[in-house]
Short mmCIF file of C-alpha atoms in Angstrom, two decimals:
data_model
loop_
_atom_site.label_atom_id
_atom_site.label_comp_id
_atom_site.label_asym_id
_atom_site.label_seq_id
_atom_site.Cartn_x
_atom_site.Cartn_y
_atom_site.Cartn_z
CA UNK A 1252 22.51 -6.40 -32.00
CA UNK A 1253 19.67 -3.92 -33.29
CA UNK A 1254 20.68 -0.25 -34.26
CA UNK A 1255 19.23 1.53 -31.44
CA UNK A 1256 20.98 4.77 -32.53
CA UNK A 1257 21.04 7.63 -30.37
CA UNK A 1258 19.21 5.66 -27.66
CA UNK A 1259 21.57 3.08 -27.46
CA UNK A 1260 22.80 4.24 -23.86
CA UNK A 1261 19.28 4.40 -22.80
CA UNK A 1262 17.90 1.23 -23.60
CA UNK A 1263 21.17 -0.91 -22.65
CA UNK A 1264 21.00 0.97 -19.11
CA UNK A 1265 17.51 0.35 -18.47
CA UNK A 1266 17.94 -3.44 -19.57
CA UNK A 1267 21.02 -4.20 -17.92
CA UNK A 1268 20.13 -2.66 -14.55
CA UNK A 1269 16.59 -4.65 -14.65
CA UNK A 1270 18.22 -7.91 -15.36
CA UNK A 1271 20.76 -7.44 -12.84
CA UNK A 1272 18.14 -6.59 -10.06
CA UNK A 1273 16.00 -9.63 -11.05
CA UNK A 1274 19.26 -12.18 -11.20
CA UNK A 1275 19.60 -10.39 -7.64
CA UNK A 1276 16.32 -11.17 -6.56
CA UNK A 1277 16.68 -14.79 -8.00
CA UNK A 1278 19.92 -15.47 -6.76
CA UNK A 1279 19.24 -14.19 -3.18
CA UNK A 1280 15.97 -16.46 -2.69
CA UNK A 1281 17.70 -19.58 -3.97
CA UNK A 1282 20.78 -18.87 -1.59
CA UNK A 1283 17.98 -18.31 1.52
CA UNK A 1284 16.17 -21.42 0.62
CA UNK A 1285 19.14 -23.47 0.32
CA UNK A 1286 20.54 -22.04 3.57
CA UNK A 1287 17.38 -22.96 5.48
CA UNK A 1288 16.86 -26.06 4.00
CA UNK A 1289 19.81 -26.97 5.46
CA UNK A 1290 19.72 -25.34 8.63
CA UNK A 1291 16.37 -26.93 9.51
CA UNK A 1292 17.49 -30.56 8.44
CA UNK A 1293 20.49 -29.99 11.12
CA UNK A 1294 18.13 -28.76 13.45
CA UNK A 1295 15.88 -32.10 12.78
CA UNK A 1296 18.59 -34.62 13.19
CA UNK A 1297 19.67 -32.82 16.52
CA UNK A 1298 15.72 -32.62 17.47
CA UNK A 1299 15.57 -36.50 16.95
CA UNK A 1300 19.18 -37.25 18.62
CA UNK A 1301 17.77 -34.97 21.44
CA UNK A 1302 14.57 -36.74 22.24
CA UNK A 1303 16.16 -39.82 22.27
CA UNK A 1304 18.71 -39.30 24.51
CA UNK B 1480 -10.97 -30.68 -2.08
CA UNK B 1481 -11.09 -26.95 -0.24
CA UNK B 1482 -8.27 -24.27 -1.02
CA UNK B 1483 -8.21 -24.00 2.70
CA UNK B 1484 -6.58 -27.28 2.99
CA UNK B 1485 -3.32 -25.67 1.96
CA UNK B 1486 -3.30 -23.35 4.36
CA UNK B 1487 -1.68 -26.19 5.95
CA UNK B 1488 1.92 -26.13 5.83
CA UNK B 1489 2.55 -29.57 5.07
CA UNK B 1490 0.07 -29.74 2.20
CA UNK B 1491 1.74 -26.50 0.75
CA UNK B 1492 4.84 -27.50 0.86
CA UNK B 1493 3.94 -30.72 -0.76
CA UNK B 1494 1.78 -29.01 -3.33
CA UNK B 1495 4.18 -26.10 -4.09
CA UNK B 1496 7.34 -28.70 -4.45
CA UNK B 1497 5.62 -30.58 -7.69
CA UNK B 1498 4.13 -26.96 -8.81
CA UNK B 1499 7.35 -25.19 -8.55
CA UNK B 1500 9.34 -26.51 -11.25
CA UNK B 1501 6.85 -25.91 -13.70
CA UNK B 1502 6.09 -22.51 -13.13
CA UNK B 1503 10.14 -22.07 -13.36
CA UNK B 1504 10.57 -23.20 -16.42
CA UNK B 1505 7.95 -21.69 -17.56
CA UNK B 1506 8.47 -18.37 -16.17
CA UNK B 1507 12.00 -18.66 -17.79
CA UNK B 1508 11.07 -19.77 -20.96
CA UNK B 1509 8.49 -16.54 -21.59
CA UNK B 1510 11.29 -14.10 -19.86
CA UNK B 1511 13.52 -15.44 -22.75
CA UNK B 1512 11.28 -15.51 -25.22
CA UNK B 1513 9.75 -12.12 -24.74
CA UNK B 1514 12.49 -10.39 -24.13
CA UNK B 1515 14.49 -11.54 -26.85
CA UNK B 1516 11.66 -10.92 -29.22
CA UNK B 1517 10.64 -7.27 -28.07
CA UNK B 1518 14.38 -6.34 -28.14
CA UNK B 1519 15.48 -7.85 -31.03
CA UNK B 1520 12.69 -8.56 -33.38
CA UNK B 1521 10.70 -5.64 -33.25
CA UNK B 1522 10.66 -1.79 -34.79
CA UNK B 1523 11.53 1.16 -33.19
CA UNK B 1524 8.36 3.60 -32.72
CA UNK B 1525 8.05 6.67 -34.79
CA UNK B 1526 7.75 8.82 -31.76
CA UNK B 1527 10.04 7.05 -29.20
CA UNK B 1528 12.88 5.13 -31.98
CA UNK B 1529 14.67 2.79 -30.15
CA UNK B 1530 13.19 3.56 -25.94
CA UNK B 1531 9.98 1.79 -27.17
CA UNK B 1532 12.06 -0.97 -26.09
CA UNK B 1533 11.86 -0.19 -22.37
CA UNK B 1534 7.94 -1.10 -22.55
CA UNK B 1535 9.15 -4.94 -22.32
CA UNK B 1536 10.36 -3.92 -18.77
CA UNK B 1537 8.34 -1.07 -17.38
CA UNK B 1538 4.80 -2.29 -17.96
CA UNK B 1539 4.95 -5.72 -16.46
CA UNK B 1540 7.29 -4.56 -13.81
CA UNK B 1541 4.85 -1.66 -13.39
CA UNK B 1542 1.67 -3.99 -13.42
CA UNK B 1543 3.52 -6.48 -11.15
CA UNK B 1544 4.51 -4.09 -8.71
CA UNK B 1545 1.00 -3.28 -8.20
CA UNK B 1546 -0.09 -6.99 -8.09
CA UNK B 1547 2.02 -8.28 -5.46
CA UNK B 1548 0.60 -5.65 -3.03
CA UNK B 1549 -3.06 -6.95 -3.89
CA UNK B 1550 -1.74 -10.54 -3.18
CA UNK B 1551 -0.19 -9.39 -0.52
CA UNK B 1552 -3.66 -7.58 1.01
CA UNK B 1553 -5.92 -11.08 -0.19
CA UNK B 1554 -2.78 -13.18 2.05
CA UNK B 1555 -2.82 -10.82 4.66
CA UNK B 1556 -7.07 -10.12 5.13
CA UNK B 1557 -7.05 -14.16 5.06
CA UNK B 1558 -4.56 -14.04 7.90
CA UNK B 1559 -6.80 -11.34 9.34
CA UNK B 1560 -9.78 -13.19 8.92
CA UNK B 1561 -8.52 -16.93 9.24
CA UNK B 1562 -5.30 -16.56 11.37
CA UNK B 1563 -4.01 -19.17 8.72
CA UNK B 1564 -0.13 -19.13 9.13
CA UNK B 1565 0.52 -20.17 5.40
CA UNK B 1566 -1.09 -17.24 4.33
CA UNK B 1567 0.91 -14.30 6.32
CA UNK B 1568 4.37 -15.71 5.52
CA UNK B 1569 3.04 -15.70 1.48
CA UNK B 1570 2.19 -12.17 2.23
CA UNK B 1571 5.67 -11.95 3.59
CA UNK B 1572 7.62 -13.64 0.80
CA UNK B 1573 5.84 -11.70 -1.78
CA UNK B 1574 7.03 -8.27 -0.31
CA UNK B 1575 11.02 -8.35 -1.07
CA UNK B 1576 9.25 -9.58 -5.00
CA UNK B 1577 7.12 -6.61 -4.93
CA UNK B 1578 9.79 -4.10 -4.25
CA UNK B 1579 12.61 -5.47 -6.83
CA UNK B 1580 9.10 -5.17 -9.08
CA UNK B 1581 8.52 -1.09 -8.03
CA UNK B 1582 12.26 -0.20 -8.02
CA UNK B 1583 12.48 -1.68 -12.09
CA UNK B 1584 9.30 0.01 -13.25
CA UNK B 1585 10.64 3.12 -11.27
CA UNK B 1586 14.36 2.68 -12.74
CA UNK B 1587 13.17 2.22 -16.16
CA UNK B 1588 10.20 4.96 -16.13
CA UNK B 1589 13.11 7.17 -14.72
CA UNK B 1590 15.71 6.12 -18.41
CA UNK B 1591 12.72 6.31 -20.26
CA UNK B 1592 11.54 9.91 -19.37
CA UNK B 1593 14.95 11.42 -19.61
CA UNK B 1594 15.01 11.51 -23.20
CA UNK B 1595 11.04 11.44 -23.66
CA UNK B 1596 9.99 14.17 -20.88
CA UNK B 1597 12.81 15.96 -20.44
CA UNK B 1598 13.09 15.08 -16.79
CA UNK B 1599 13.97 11.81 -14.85
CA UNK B 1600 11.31 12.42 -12.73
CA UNK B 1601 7.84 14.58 -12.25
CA UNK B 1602 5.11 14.89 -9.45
CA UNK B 1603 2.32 13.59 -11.65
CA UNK B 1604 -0.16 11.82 -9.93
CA UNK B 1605 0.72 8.18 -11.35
CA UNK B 1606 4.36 8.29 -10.55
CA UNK B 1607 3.71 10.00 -7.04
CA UNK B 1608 1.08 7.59 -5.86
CA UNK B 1609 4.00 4.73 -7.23
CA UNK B 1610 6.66 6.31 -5.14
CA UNK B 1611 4.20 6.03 -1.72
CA UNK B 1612 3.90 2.47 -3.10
CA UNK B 1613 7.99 1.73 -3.05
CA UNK B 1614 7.37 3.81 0.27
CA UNK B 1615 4.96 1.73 1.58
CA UNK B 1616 6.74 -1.69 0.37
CA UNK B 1617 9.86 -0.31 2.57
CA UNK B 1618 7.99 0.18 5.47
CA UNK B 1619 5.95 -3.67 5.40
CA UNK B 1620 9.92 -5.12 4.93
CA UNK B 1621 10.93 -3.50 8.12
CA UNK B 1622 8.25 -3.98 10.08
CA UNK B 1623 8.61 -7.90 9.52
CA UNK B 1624 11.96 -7.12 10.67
CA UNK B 1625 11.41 -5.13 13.22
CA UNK B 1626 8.41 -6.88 15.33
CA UNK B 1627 9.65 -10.08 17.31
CA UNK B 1628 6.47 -11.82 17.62
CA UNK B 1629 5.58 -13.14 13.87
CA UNK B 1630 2.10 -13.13 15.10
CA UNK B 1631 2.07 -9.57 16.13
CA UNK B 1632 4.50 -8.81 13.18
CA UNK B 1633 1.65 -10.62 11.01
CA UNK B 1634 -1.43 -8.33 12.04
CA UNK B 1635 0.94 -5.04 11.77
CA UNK B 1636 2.18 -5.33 8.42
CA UNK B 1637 -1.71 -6.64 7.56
CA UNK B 1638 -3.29 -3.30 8.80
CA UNK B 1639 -0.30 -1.87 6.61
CA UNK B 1640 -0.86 -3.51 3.57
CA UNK B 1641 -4.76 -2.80 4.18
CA UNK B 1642 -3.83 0.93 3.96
CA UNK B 1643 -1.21 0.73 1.56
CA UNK B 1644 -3.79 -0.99 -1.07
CA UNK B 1645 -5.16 2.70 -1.42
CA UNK B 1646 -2.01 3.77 -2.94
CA UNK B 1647 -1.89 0.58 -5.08
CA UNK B 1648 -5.06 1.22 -6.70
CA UNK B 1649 -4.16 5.15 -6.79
CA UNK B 1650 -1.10 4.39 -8.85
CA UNK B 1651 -3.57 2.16 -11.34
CA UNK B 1652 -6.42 4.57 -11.83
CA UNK B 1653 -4.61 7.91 -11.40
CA UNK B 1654 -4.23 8.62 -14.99
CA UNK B 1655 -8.05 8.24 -15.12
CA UNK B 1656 -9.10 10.11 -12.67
CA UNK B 1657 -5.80 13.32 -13.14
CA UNK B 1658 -5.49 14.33 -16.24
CA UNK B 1659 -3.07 17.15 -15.22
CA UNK B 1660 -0.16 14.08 -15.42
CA UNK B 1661 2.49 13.63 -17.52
CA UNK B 1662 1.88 10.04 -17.28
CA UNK B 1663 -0.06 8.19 -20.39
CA UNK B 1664 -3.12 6.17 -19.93
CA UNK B 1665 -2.50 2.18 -19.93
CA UNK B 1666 -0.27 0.33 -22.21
CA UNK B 1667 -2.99 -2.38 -22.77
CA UNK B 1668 -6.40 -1.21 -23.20
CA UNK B 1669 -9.73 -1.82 -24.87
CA UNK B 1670 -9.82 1.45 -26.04
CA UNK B 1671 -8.08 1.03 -29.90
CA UNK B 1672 -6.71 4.72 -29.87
CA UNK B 1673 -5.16 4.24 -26.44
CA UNK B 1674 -3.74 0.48 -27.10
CA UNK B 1675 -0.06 -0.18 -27.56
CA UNK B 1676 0.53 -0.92 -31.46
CA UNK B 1677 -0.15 -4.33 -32.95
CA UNK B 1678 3.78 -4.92 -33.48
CA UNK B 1679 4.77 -4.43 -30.11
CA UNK B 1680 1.17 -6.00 -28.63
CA UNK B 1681 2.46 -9.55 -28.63
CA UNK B 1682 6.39 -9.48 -27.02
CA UNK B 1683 4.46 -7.45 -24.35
CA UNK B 1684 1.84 -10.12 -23.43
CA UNK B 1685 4.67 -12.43 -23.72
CA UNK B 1686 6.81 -10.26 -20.98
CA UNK B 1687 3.90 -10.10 -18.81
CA UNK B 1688 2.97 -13.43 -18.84
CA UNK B 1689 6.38 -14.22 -17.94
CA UNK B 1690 6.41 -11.78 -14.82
CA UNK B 1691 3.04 -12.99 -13.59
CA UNK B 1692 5.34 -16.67 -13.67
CA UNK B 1693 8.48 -15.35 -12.33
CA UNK B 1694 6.49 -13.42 -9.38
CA UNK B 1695 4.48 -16.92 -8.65
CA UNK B 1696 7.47 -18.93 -8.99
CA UNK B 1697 9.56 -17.06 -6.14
CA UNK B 1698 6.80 -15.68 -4.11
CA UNK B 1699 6.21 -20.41 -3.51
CA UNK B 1700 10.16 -20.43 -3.19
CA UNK B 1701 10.32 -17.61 -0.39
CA UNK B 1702 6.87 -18.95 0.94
CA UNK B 1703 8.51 -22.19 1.19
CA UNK B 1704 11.54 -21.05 2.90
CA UNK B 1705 9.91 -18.68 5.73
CA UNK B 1706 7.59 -22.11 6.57
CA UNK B 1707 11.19 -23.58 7.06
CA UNK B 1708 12.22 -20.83 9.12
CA UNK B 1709 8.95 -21.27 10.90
CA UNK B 1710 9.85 -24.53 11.66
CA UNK B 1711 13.70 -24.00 12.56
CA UNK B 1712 12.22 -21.27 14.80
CA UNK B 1713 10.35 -24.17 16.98
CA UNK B 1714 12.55 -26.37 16.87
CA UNK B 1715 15.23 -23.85 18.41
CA UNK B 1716 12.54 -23.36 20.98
CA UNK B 1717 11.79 -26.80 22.04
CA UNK B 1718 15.70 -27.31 22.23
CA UNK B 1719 15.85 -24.55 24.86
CA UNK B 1720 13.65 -25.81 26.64
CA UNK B 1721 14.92 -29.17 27.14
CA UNK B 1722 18.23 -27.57 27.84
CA UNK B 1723 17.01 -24.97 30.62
#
C-alpha cells in the first residue's frame, strides 16, 4: 500500500466508490443479459410447441 | 462488405458474440493494469501529494461520459435517418454506461476538490454544463421508460440526445471558451505547459484505453440484450394473438 498521507481518506473514497459503481454497472448487465437470454429461449420453445400444435 | 449490414440484428448479434470476448478481456486487462500502475507505481504531485491519484478515475470517466452521449447522438441520427432498429437500442444500451460514467467523474471531481478547491462543488462553467449532462442522461433513461411504443420512444429520446449533444460539447470546450472557471484546461493536451506530467502520462493512457474497452464491451452486451428483449417482445405478441 503507498503512503498517501493526509490524503489517504480521499483517495481510498474516491477509488472505492468508482469501483463499486462500475462492478454495479457490470454486474447488473450480466444479470439482464442472462435473464433475457433465458427468458427468450423459453419464449422460443413455447413459440415452436405453439405453432405446432 | 457495408457497415450497414449489421444494422441487421442477426448479423450483430453474430458479429458482436465473437467480438465480445475480446474486447472483455481486454478491457479488463488495461483496467488492471492501469489502475494498479497509477495507484501504486507512481509519485505523488508536488502540488496535489497523494489526490493526483484520482486522475486515473476522473479523466477517463470524465472523457467517457462525454463519449457515450456522442455515440449515443451518431446511433440515434442513424435511427433518425435510417430507421435501423440495431442502431436505437445501441443508443439505448449505451445510456445506463454513460450515466455510471458522469456520476464517477462527478463523484471523484467532487473528493478531489474538497481538499484542492476548498469546496465539493462550484458553478464553473465545466462542471455546470457536466451536471445538465447527468441531467440530461436522467431524462433519455426515463423517457425509454416512460414511452410504450419503442418506435416512438426511439425518435423522442433521439431529438433528446440531438439537444443534449450541446451540453456534451459545452462541458468539453467550456474551459476554452470561460476562463472565469475554477476548472483546469485538459488533462491531455498538445500544449507542453498544459499536459499532464510525463510520470503520470502513461497509467493515464492506459486507464483510458481501458474505459474506451469497458464502455464498448457493455454498451455490445446491453445492445445484445435489448435485441433479445426485442425479440421476447414479438414473440409475446404473436402468442397473444394466437390465444385471442
Amino acid at each position: 500500500m503507498p503512503d498517501l498521507g493526509k490524503y489517504a481518506d480521499t483517495v481510498l473514497a474516491a477509488y472505492c466508490l468508482s469501483i463499486l459503481c462500475l462492478l454495479a454497472l457490470v454486474g447488473l448487465s450480466l444479470w439482464q443479459g442472462r435473464k433475457m437470454k433465458q427468458a427468450l429461449a423459453r419464449a422460443e420453445v413455447a413459440a415452436r410447441v405453439g405453432s405446432e400444435a | 462488405m457495408s457497415l450497414w449490414e449489421y444494422a441487421n440484428p442477426k448479423r450483430f448479434m453474430g458479429l458482436s458474440g465473437r467480438v465480445l470476448p475480446v474486447v472483455t478481456i481486454l478491457a479488463a486487462t488495461s483496467l488492471f493494469v492501469g489502475l494498479i500502475w497509477g495507484f501504486f507505481f507512481t509519485p505523488d504531485d508536488y502540488k496535489q501529494g497523494a489526490t493526483v491519484k484520482i486522475i486515473y478515475l476522473h479523466v477517463p470517466a470524465a472523457l467517457m461520459a462525454i463519449n457515450a452521449w456522442m455515440m449515443m447522438l451518431v446511433a440515434s441520427l442513424i435511427w433518425l435517418v435510417r430507421r435501423h432498429h440495431v442502431s436505437a437500442l445501441a443508443a439505448k444500451a449505451a445510456g445506463p454506461v454513460g450515466l455510471t460514467f458522469t456520476v464517477i467523474a462527478l463523484v471523484t471531481g467532487a473528493i478531489w476538490g474538497q481538499p484542492m478547491w476548498g469546496t465539493w462543488w462550484a458553478w464553473d462553467p465545466r462542471l455546470t454544463s457536466f451536471l445538465i449532462l447527468t441531467l440530461f442522461y436522467f431524462g433519455y433513461l426515463a423517457m425509454w421508460q416512460a414511452v410504450e411504443n419503442p418506435d416512438t420512444a426511439a425518435d423522442l429520446t433521439s431529438v433528446l440526445c440531438l439537444v443534449g449533444s450541446v451540453f456534451a460539447l459545452l462541458s468539453r470546450y467550456a474551459v476554452n471558451f470561460w476562463n472565469q472557471g475554477l476548472h483546469q484546461g485538459a488533462s491531455l493536451s498538445m500544449d507542453k505547459e498544459e499536459h499532464v506530467a510525463d510520470v503520470f502520462y502513461l497509467p493515464l493512457l492506459l486507464c483510458i484505453f481501458g474505459f474506451v474497452l469497458l464502455f464498448l464491451a457493455l454498451v455490445l452486451l446491453r445492445t445484445r440484450t435489448e435485441i433479445r428483449a426485442r425479440r421476447l417482445s414479438v414473440l409475446m405478441a404473436q402468442e397473444r394473438v394466437r390465444n385471442a
